[in-house]
């Protein structure tokens, strides 16, 4: 029995031993490999043929299976099986989705798959692949033309069992004609479809003048041409996209106002790309139900037979133009399309402008036609070599026959023909031996001579193409013209140059008077000030209206929170049906609460917004820096606040006012507001009061001579205090005692300016008392129990109840 050979420690067990790597290095390497695989092999189209790998493999598999336009349809499931088994080892649903899209005339300007059966609609998915049939469309054959003539490279498929093309010959600029969409890792592409005739004309211009500019090409390409028609509002975005590769188009449905038996109606006959009539109708119904759009009586979808028709009947008392603009604003009847012209150039993703996209296609065609010409030249020269031999053989036929008869086998006969005096090549000798007797007639000789002449003319023409770039470009030009003339279509999407499509709020909203109410617990509602009903909301027995602002629908409100952020909302966008928590209106963080609300049209431009934090910081920001902030749902920073700190007060102030700051420990400081230097909204604050250990600010407000404020402790002991009892000091000091701290009464929790009524809010109740029920005490007083408050109740919020006089 043979003994197993042992290895010493110095010998390696593997030819390529493992290389130690950190987890971070391994993850980075794996992620980069994955990213490049997604970018190159799945998500992005190639600039040369405008196809992603899955689309290319589908077309190649159909071509390989002979599913040409003049052949019968076959089941889509068969095509999917061929593609998945031979070229694209991914899910069948992904392959079917790609196949279906190439057959949808509402997705592509020129379909590449000829469909039979239900391939879906903008609103509905296609039928299952076992029910639908397909074959190559006529235009798809132009992408595949001459693929068997060495025009493109082939690589092994995923299991090296067969070859697949790296790119298709692509005899027209498919990247621009049909566009493309894809999401890769860290990048995406969104190329709109274009009119084939315009793109071909632009390519022809570039061929004729290689020095053409983007502006020259834009004279031919007016803009994207979507298969669903509609309108492109303004041409500035088109220019940006063609010059930089990026831009955002605004698409709008084609509408008209019709007079019906029941009155006027808005009729939508063309819709924006990648939306549907059902989506528009559904969103429109939701907007009507929620009250965003008024004046609509009925919505009917009368689309059918390939035609779009959505009828929106209007009430007789409405302005149809206002309703129409609301339809554009609140439904997909007006959408945006973000152009991002990213494609693979030599395997690398690049953002392309119009000139670059066409130039890469022209370069590709130059290579394709050159390779095709060389292939045909080699084939013609090989055939001419054979024909020359056959013609010469017929001239010495008797001698050849004698030699062949004298040979004992085919090999000896071939050798004789290759030797003197004949000196035929091996290829010629083989064809002479295979020559049929019927070709030995005079007619056969004339046919060979005619073929010889034709081959010589063909070879001369092919050599001329290879020898002159001008002739080569002429071939590309002539073939492109043929495709253009055969498949040109009228432009479907019109560009409205004088209208950007932007809709101002003033065009959508009736600027009616409103009363905006904000409760102590942070609930918001706006009510119309028209009519004789109550303008104030009813918050219930656990809340009170802290702020009531009489304003207008086109004005805006600013809502300040304890995290130092400010949220802006148009008054007409505030809820009108019911009180709604601010957290449901804005994208607030957990436990973020509204502490103040101001209307932008009620504060003059010289005012400042004052912020005071629990850590004793104060800041003034000019109102002008906050008045024009955007209506972002996540708000903007109004004051820089540490994570351990929070804003306890925010209010409007002026230089001739003073600021009164109080702490939980009963300290208070009063100083001139002018001592606080105004800073930008992104800045932090400065010291307002010097705090003792474990103490913190609980509130602040603007005060003036002879005013009265209300102070309250956690256990519900409140008092009124005259402001003049608190001396004016310099900012940043320790202040003076403003409330006597007694055991069982708790720390101070709030300060609020005096109102006719004051609300004391606990966890589960709200006690509203008249100002006269709160006793007036000196600043060192401890306060009295709030009437009606439970013994164990803890005060959380103290606020003056909004004093809104309803004139009816």
mmCIF file of N, CA and C in Angstrom, residues 153-245:
data_model
loop_
_atom_site.group_PDB
_atom_site.id
_atom_site.type_symbol
_atom_site.label_atom_id
_atom_site.label_comp_id
_atom_site.label_asym_id
_atom_site.label_seq_id
_atom_site.Cartn_x
_atom_site.Cartn_y
_atom_site.Cartn_z
ATOM 1 N N UNK A 153 -18.462 42.745 -31.612
ATOM 2 C CA UNK A 153 -17.782 41.676 -30.884
ATOM 3 C C UNK A 153 -18.796 40.804 -30.157
ATOM 4 N N UNK A 154 -18.425 39.554 -29.960
ATOM 5 C CA UNK A 154 -19.228 38.610 -29.194
ATOM 6 C C UNK A 154 -18.423 38.117 -28.000
ATOM 7 N N UNK A 155 -19.130 37.909 -26.894
ATOM 8 C CA UNK A 155 -18.515 37.347 -25.695
ATOM 9 C C UNK A 155 -19.256 36.082 -25.292
ATOM 10 N N UNK A 156 -18.601 35.200 -24.553
ATOM 11 C CA UNK A 156 -19.313 34.023 -24.055
ATOM 12 C C UNK A 156 -20.416 34.428 -23.094
ATOM 13 N N UNK A 157 -21.506 33.641 -23.080
ATOM 14 C CA UNK A 157 -22.585 33.914 -22.140
ATOM 15 C C UNK A 157 -22.167 33.503 -20.733
ATOM 16 N N UNK A 158 -23.108 33.530 -19.797
ATOM 17 C CA UNK A 158 -22.754 33.334 -18.388
ATOM 18 C C UNK A 158 -22.143 31.966 -18.103
ATOM 19 N N UNK A 159 -22.479 30.935 -18.896
ATOM 20 C CA UNK A 159 -21.881 29.611 -18.657
ATOM 21 C C UNK A 159 -20.979 29.171 -19.804
ATOM 22 N N UNK A 160 -20.626 30.120 -20.692
ATOM 23 C CA UNK A 160 -19.704 29.862 -21.799
ATOM 24 C C UNK A 160 -20.209 28.778 -22.745
ATOM 25 N N UNK A 161 -21.529 28.585 -22.785
ATOM 26 C CA UNK A 161 -22.082 27.572 -23.679
ATOM 27 C C UNK A 161 -22.375 28.132 -25.061
ATOM 28 N N UNK A 162 -22.477 29.425 -25.196
ATOM 29 C CA UNK A 162 -22.711 30.074 -26.490
ATOM 30 C C UNK A 162 -22.258 31.524 -26.387
ATOM 31 N N UNK A 163 -22.273 32.219 -27.521
ATOM 32 C CA UNK A 163 -21.812 33.601 -27.562
ATOM 33 C C UNK A 163 -22.998 34.555 -27.668
ATOM 34 N N UNK A 164 -22.801 35.766 -27.176
ATOM 35 C CA UNK A 164 -23.809 36.823 -27.282
ATOM 36 C C UNK A 164 -23.112 38.121 -27.673
ATOM 37 N N UNK A 165 -23.795 39.013 -28.366
ATOM 38 C CA UNK A 165 -23.152 40.259 -28.796
ATOM 39 C C UNK A 165 -22.904 41.210 -27.630
ATOM 40 N N UNK A 166 -21.781 41.867 -27.657
ATOM 41 C CA UNK A 166 -21.470 42.882 -26.647
ATOM 42 C C UNK A 166 -22.336 44.114 -26.858
ATOM 43 N N UNK A 167 -22.622 44.425 -28.097
ATOM 44 C CA UNK A 167 -23.459 45.553 -28.465
ATOM 45 C C UNK A 167 -24.085 45.230 -29.809
ATOM 46 N N UNK A 168 -25.225 45.829 -30.117
ATOM 47 C CA UNK A 168 -25.853 45.611 -31.422
ATOM 48 C C UNK A 168 -25.355 46.662 -32.420
ATOM 49 N N UNK A 169 -25.420 46.346 -33.710
ATOM 50 C CA UNK A 169 -24.964 47.322 -34.716
ATOM 51 C C UNK A 169 -25.690 48.657 -34.627
ATOM 52 N N UNK A 170 -27.004 48.637 -34.323
ATOM 53 C CA UNK A 170 -27.742 49.878 -34.074
ATOM 54 C C UNK A 170 -27.661 50.893 -35.182
ATOM 55 N N UNK A 171 -28.415 50.685 -36.245
ATOM 56 C CA UNK A 171 -28.297 51.566 -37.413
ATOM 57 C C UNK A 171 -29.030 52.893 -37.250
ATOM 58 N N UNK A 172 -29.648 53.137 -36.121
ATOM 59 C CA UNK A 172 -30.224 54.459 -35.831
ATOM 60 C C UNK A 172 -29.957 54.776 -34.357
ATOM 61 N N UNK A 173 -29.962 56.060 -33.945
ATOM 62 C CA UNK A 173 -29.619 56.438 -32.560
ATOM 63 C C UNK A 173 -30.729 56.061 -31.570
ATOM 64 N N UNK A 174 -30.793 54.806 -31.219
ATOM 65 C CA UNK A 174 -31.876 54.305 -30.375
ATOM 66 C C UNK A 174 -31.852 54.906 -28.976
ATOM 67 N N UNK A 175 -30.674 55.287 -28.473
ATOM 68 C CA UNK A 175 -30.599 55.860 -27.135
ATOM 69 C C UNK A 175 -31.481 57.101 -27.020
ATOM 70 N N UNK A 176 -31.489 57.937 -28.035
ATOM 71 C CA UNK A 176 -32.303 59.143 -28.011
ATOM 72 C C UNK A 176 -33.723 58.875 -28.501
ATOM 73 N N UNK A 177 -33.865 58.013 -29.484
ATOM 74 C CA UNK A 177 -35.190 57.768 -30.061
ATOM 75 C C UNK A 177 -36.138 57.162 -29.031
ATOM 76 N N UNK A 178 -35.693 56.113 -28.339
ATOM 77 C CA UNK A 178 -36.563 55.443 -27.374
ATOM 78 C C UNK A 178 -36.221 55.759 -25.926
ATOM 79 N N UNK A 179 -35.126 56.450 -25.695
ATOM 80 C CA UNK A 179 -34.771 56.811 -24.340
ATOM 81 C C UNK A 179 -34.430 55.598 -23.497
ATOM 82 N N UNK A 180 -34.368 55.802 -22.209
ATOM 83 C CA UNK A 180 -34.049 54.710 -21.299
ATOM 84 C C UNK A 180 -34.084 55.171 -19.863
ATOM 85 N N UNK A 181 -34.378 54.227 -18.980
ATOM 86 C CA UNK A 181 -34.422 54.509 -17.548
ATOM 87 C C UNK A 181 -33.717 53.397 -16.800
ATOM 88 N N UNK A 182 -33.068 53.730 -15.720
ATOM 89 C CA UNK A 182 -32.398 52.723 -14.914
ATOM 90 C C UNK A 182 -31.833 53.319 -13.650
ATOM 91 N N UNK A 183 -31.836 52.525 -12.588
ATOM 92 C CA UNK A 183 -31.282 52.950 -11.303
ATOM 93 C C UNK A 183 -30.138 52.012 -10.955
ATOM 94 N N UNK A 184 -28.946 52.556 -10.885
ATOM 95 C CA UNK A 184 -27.766 51.770 -10.548
ATOM 96 C C UNK A 184 -27.390 52.057 -9.097
ATOM 97 N N UNK A 185 -26.160 51.790 -8.744
ATOM 98 C CA UNK A 185 -25.672 52.067 -7.397
ATOM 99 C C UNK A 185 -24.986 53.421 -7.410
ATOM 100 N N UNK A 186 -25.600 54.386 -6.759
ATOM 101 C CA UNK A 186 -25.016 55.720 -6.703
ATOM 102 C C UNK A 186 -25.268 56.564 -7.937
ATOM 103 N N UNK A 187 -26.019 56.075 -8.891
ATOM 104 C CA UNK A 187 -26.323 56.858 -10.089
ATOM 105 C C UNK A 187 -27.586 56.307 -10.738
ATOM 106 N N UNK A 188 -28.147 57.102 -11.607
ATOM 107 C CA UNK A 188 -29.362 56.697 -12.317
ATOM 108 C C UNK A 188 -29.367 57.368 -13.672
ATOM 109 N N UNK A 189 -30.189 56.843 -14.559
ATOM 110 C CA UNK A 189 -30.353 57.451 -15.883
ATOM 111 C C UNK A 189 -31.830 57.611 -16.176
ATOM 112 N N UNK A 190 -32.168 58.679 -16.858
ATOM 113 C CA UNK A 190 -33.554 58.938 -17.243
ATOM 114 C C UNK A 190 -33.522 59.751 -18.531
ATOM 115 N N UNK A 191 -33.510 59.037 -19.641
ATOM 116 C CA UNK A 191 -33.399 59.667 -20.956
ATOM 117 C C UNK A 191 -34.765 59.632 -21.622
ATOM 118 N N UNK A 192 -35.312 60.775 -22.014
ATOM 119 C CA UNK A 192 -36.644 60.784 -22.617
ATOM 120 C C UNK A 192 -36.605 60.323 -24.069
ATOM 121 N N UNK A 193 -37.724 59.802 -24.577
ATOM 122 C CA UNK A 193 -37.798 59.452 -26.003
ATOM 123 C C UNK A 193 -37.872 60.702 -26.871
ATOM 124 N N UNK A 194 -37.420 60.551 -28.114
ATOM 125 C CA UNK A 194 -37.408 61.662 -29.062
ATOM 126 C C UNK A 194 -38.045 61.232 -30.374
ATOM 127 N N UNK A 195 -38.298 62.214 -31.209
ATOM 128 C CA UNK A 195 -38.839 61.953 -32.533
ATOM 129 C C UNK A 195 -37.736 61.397 -33.431
ATOM 130 N N UNK A 196 -38.000 60.254 -34.049
ATOM 131 C CA UNK A 196 -36.975 59.581 -34.848
ATOM 132 C C UNK A 196 -36.490 60.449 -36.001
ATOM 133 N N UNK A 197 -37.418 61.110 -36.690
ATOM 134 C CA UNK A 197 -37.013 61.928 -37.834
ATOM 135 C C UNK A 197 -36.109 63.074 -37.395
ATOM 136 N N UNK A 198 -36.426 63.706 -36.246
ATOM 137 C CA UNK A 198 -35.608 64.816 -35.769
ATOM 138 C C UNK A 198 -34.212 64.340 -35.355
ATOM 139 N N UNK A 199 -34.158 63.205 -34.672
ATOM 140 C CA UNK A 199 -32.861 62.677 -34.245
ATOM 141 C C UNK A 199 -32.017 62.286 -35.453
ATOM 142 N N UNK A 200 -32.647 61.652 -36.428
ATOM 143 C CA UNK A 200 -31.911 61.280 -37.640
ATOM 144 C C UNK A 200 -31.408 62.520 -38.379
ATOM 145 N N UNK A 201 -32.233 63.553 -38.450
ATOM 146 C CA UNK A 201 -31.802 64.795 -39.100
ATOM 147 C C UNK A 201 -30.611 65.411 -38.375
ATOM 148 N N UNK A 202 -30.646 65.365 -37.043
ATOM 149 C CA UNK A 202 -29.523 65.893 -36.273
ATOM 150 C C UNK A 202 -28.258 65.080 -36.525
ATOM 151 N N UNK A 203 -28.409 63.756 -36.580
ATOM 152 C CA UNK A 203 -27.250 62.905 -36.865
ATOM 153 C C UNK A 203 -26.711 63.173 -38.264
ATOM 154 N N UNK A 204 -27.594 63.380 -39.223
ATOM 155 C CA UNK A 204 -27.160 63.696 -40.579
ATOM 156 C C UNK A 204 -26.419 65.028 -40.623
ATOM 157 N N UNK A 205 -26.890 65.994 -39.822
ATOM 158 C CA UNK A 205 -26.195 67.284 -39.757
ATOM 159 C C UNK A 205 -24.797 67.112 -39.185
ATOM 160 N N UNK A 206 -24.667 66.253 -38.180
ATOM 161 C CA UNK A 206 -23.362 66.021 -37.578
ATOM 162 C C UNK A 206 -22.434 65.298 -38.546
ATOM 163 N N UNK A 207 -22.995 64.378 -39.326
ATOM 164 C CA UNK A 207 -22.189 63.680 -40.329
ATOM 165 C C UNK A 207 -21.705 64.655 -41.399
ATOM 166 N N UNK A 208 -22.606 65.550 -41.807
ATOM 167 C CA UNK A 208 -22.240 66.516 -42.840
ATOM 168 C C UNK A 208 -21.260 67.562 -42.327
ATOM 169 N N UNK A 209 -21.392 67.909 -41.047
ATOM 170 C CA UNK A 209 -20.517 68.933 -40.467
ATOM 171 C C UNK A 209 -20.030 68.451 -39.105
ATOM 172 N N UNK A 210 -18.876 67.790 -39.056
ATOM 173 C CA UNK A 210 -18.349 67.286 -37.776
ATOM 174 C C UNK A 210 -18.085 68.380 -36.751
ATOM 175 N N UNK A 211 -18.023 69.636 -37.188
ATOM 176 C CA UNK A 211 -17.794 70.751 -36.269
ATOM 177 C C UNK A 211 -19.094 71.351 -35.759
ATOM 178 N N UNK A 212 -20.217 70.706 -35.999
ATOM 179 C CA UNK A 212 -21.512 71.227 -35.566
ATOM 180 C C UNK A 212 -21.553 71.371 -34.050
ATOM 181 N N UNK A 213 -22.259 72.387 -33.570
ATOM 182 C CA UNK A 213 -22.393 72.647 -32.134
ATOM 183 C C UNK A 213 -23.731 72.119 -31.632
ATOM 184 N N UNK A 214 -23.880 72.166 -30.322
ATOM 185 C CA UNK A 214 -25.150 71.738 -29.730
ATOM 186 C C UNK A 214 -26.288 72.617 -30.227
ATOM 187 N N UNK A 215 -26.026 73.896 -30.352
ATOM 188 C CA UNK A 215 -27.061 74.811 -30.871
ATOM 189 C C UNK A 215 -27.468 74.436 -32.281
ATOM 190 N N UNK A 216 -26.512 74.012 -33.099
ATOM 191 C CA UNK A 216 -26.838 73.579 -34.458
ATOM 192 C C UNK A 216 -27.743 72.348 -34.428
ATOM 193 N N UNK A 217 -27.433 71.418 -33.560
ATOM 194 C CA UNK A 217 -28.232 70.186 -33.476
ATOM 195 C C UNK A 217 -29.620 70.463 -32.918
ATOM 196 N N UNK A 218 -29.728 71.458 -32.016
ATOM 197 C CA UNK A 218 -31.030 71.775 -31.434
ATOM 198 C C UNK A 218 -31.978 72.423 -32.438
ATOM 199 N N UNK A 219 -31.442 72.865 -33.549
ATOM 200 C CA UNK A 219 -32.325 73.352 -34.617
ATOM 201 C C UNK A 219 -33.085 72.199 -35.263
ATOM 202 N N UNK A 220 -32.519 71.007 -35.147
ATOM 203 C CA UNK A 220 -33.174 69.816 -35.694
ATOM 204 C C UNK A 220 -34.026 69.114 -34.636
ATOM 205 N N UNK A 221 -33.465 68.967 -33.412
ATOM 206 C CA UNK A 221 -34.179 68.291 -32.330
ATOM 207 C C UNK A 221 -34.873 69.362 -31.487
ATOM 208 N N UNK A 222 -36.183 69.446 -31.588
ATOM 209 C CA UNK A 222 -36.931 70.492 -30.891
ATOM 210 C C UNK A 222 -37.096 70.202 -29.410
ATOM 211 N N UNK A 223 -36.915 68.946 -29.027
ATOM 212 C CA UNK A 223 -37.107 68.542 -27.637
ATOM 213 C C UNK A 223 -37.595 67.104 -27.596
ATOM 214 N N UNK A 224 -37.727 66.534 -26.409
ATOM 215 C CA UNK A 224 -38.267 65.170 -26.307
ATOM 216 C C UNK A 224 -39.640 65.067 -26.961
ATOM 217 N N UNK A 225 -39.924 63.887 -27.465
ATOM 218 C CA UNK A 225 -41.218 63.635 -28.103
ATOM 219 C C UNK A 225 -41.807 62.379 -27.458
ATOM 220 N N UNK A 226 -42.716 62.587 -26.527
ATOM 221 C CA UNK A 226 -43.252 61.477 -25.756
ATOM 222 C C UNK A 226 -44.371 60.772 -26.509
ATOM 223 N N UNK A 227 -44.448 59.455 -26.401
ATOM 224 C CA UNK A 227 -45.476 58.721 -27.152
ATOM 225 C C UNK A 227 -46.893 59.057 -26.730
ATOM 226 N N UNK A 228 -47.081 59.601 -25.518
ATOM 227 C CA UNK A 228 -48.419 59.962 -25.066
ATOM 228 C C UNK A 228 -48.772 61.404 -25.393
ATOM 229 N N UNK A 229 -47.892 62.096 -26.100
ATOM 230 C CA UNK A 229 -48.194 63.467 -26.492
ATOM 231 C C UNK A 229 -47.988 64.446 -25.359
ATOM 232 N N UNK A 230 -49.018 65.252 -25.075
ATOM 233 C CA UNK A 230 -49.014 66.281 -24.028
ATOM 234 C C UNK A 230 -48.132 67.466 -24.432
ATOM 235 N N UNK A 231 -47.888 68.350 -23.480
ATOM 236 C CA UNK A 231 -47.153 69.587 -23.737
ATOM 237 C C UNK A 231 -45.920 69.671 -22.852
ATOM 238 N N UNK A 232 -44.853 70.242 -23.402
ATOM 239 C CA UNK A 232 -43.672 70.598 -22.610
ATOM 240 C C UNK A 232 -43.734 72.096 -22.387
ATOM 241 N N UNK A 233 -43.776 72.488 -21.102
ATOM 242 C CA UNK A 233 -43.944 73.892 -20.770
ATOM 243 C C UNK A 233 -42.578 74.566 -20.679
ATOM 244 N N UNK A 234 -42.290 75.418 -21.652
ATOM 245 C CA UNK A 234 -41.026 76.142 -21.680
ATOM 246 C C UNK A 234 -39.910 75.313 -22.290
ATOM 247 N N UNK A 235 -38.946 76.001 -22.896
ATOM 248 C CA UNK A 235 -37.836 75.297 -23.538
ATOM 249 C C UNK A 235 -36.499 75.516 -22.836
ATOM 250 N N UNK A 236 -36.480 76.235 -21.723
ATOM 251 C CA UNK A 236 -35.216 76.454 -21.014
ATOM 252 C C UNK A 236 -34.655 75.146 -20.476
ATOM 253 N N UNK A 237 -35.536 74.293 -19.926
ATOM 254 C CA UNK A 237 -35.074 73.011 -19.389
ATOM 255 C C UNK A 237 -34.546 72.116 -20.503
ATOM 256 N N UNK A 238 -35.138 72.209 -21.683
ATOM 257 C CA UNK A 238 -34.655 71.427 -22.821
ATOM 258 C C UNK A 238 -33.238 71.854 -23.184
ATOM 259 N N UNK A 239 -33.023 73.162 -23.225
ATOM 260 C CA UNK A 239 -31.685 73.670 -23.551
ATOM 261 C C UNK A 239 -30.672 73.221 -22.509
ATOM 262 N N UNK A 240 -31.056 73.300 -21.236
ATOM 263 C CA UNK A 240 -30.143 72.860 -20.172
ATOM 264 C C UNK A 240 -29.802 71.384 -20.325
ATOM 265 N N UNK A 241 -30.821 70.572 -20.603
ATOM 266 C CA UNK A 241 -30.598 69.133 -20.713
ATOM 267 C C UNK A 241 -29.698 68.797 -21.892
ATOM 268 N N UNK A 242 -29.895 69.462 -23.011
ATOM 269 C CA UNK A 242 -29.092 69.171 -24.197
ATOM 270 C C UNK A 242 -27.660 69.696 -24.074
ATOM 271 N N UNK A 243 -27.475 70.721 -23.236
ATOM 272 C CA UNK A 243 -26.136 71.276 -23.064
ATOM 273 C C UNK A 243 -25.357 70.591 -21.943
ATOM 274 N N UNK A 244 -26.061 70.169 -20.895
ATOM 275 C CA UNK A 244 -25.385 69.605 -19.722
ATOM 276 C C UNK A 244 -25.700 68.139 -19.476
ATOM 277 N N UNK A 245 -26.733 67.630 -20.117
ATOM 278 C CA UNK A 245 -27.146 66.251 -19.845
ATOM 279 C C UNK A 245 -28.141 66.142 -18.717
#
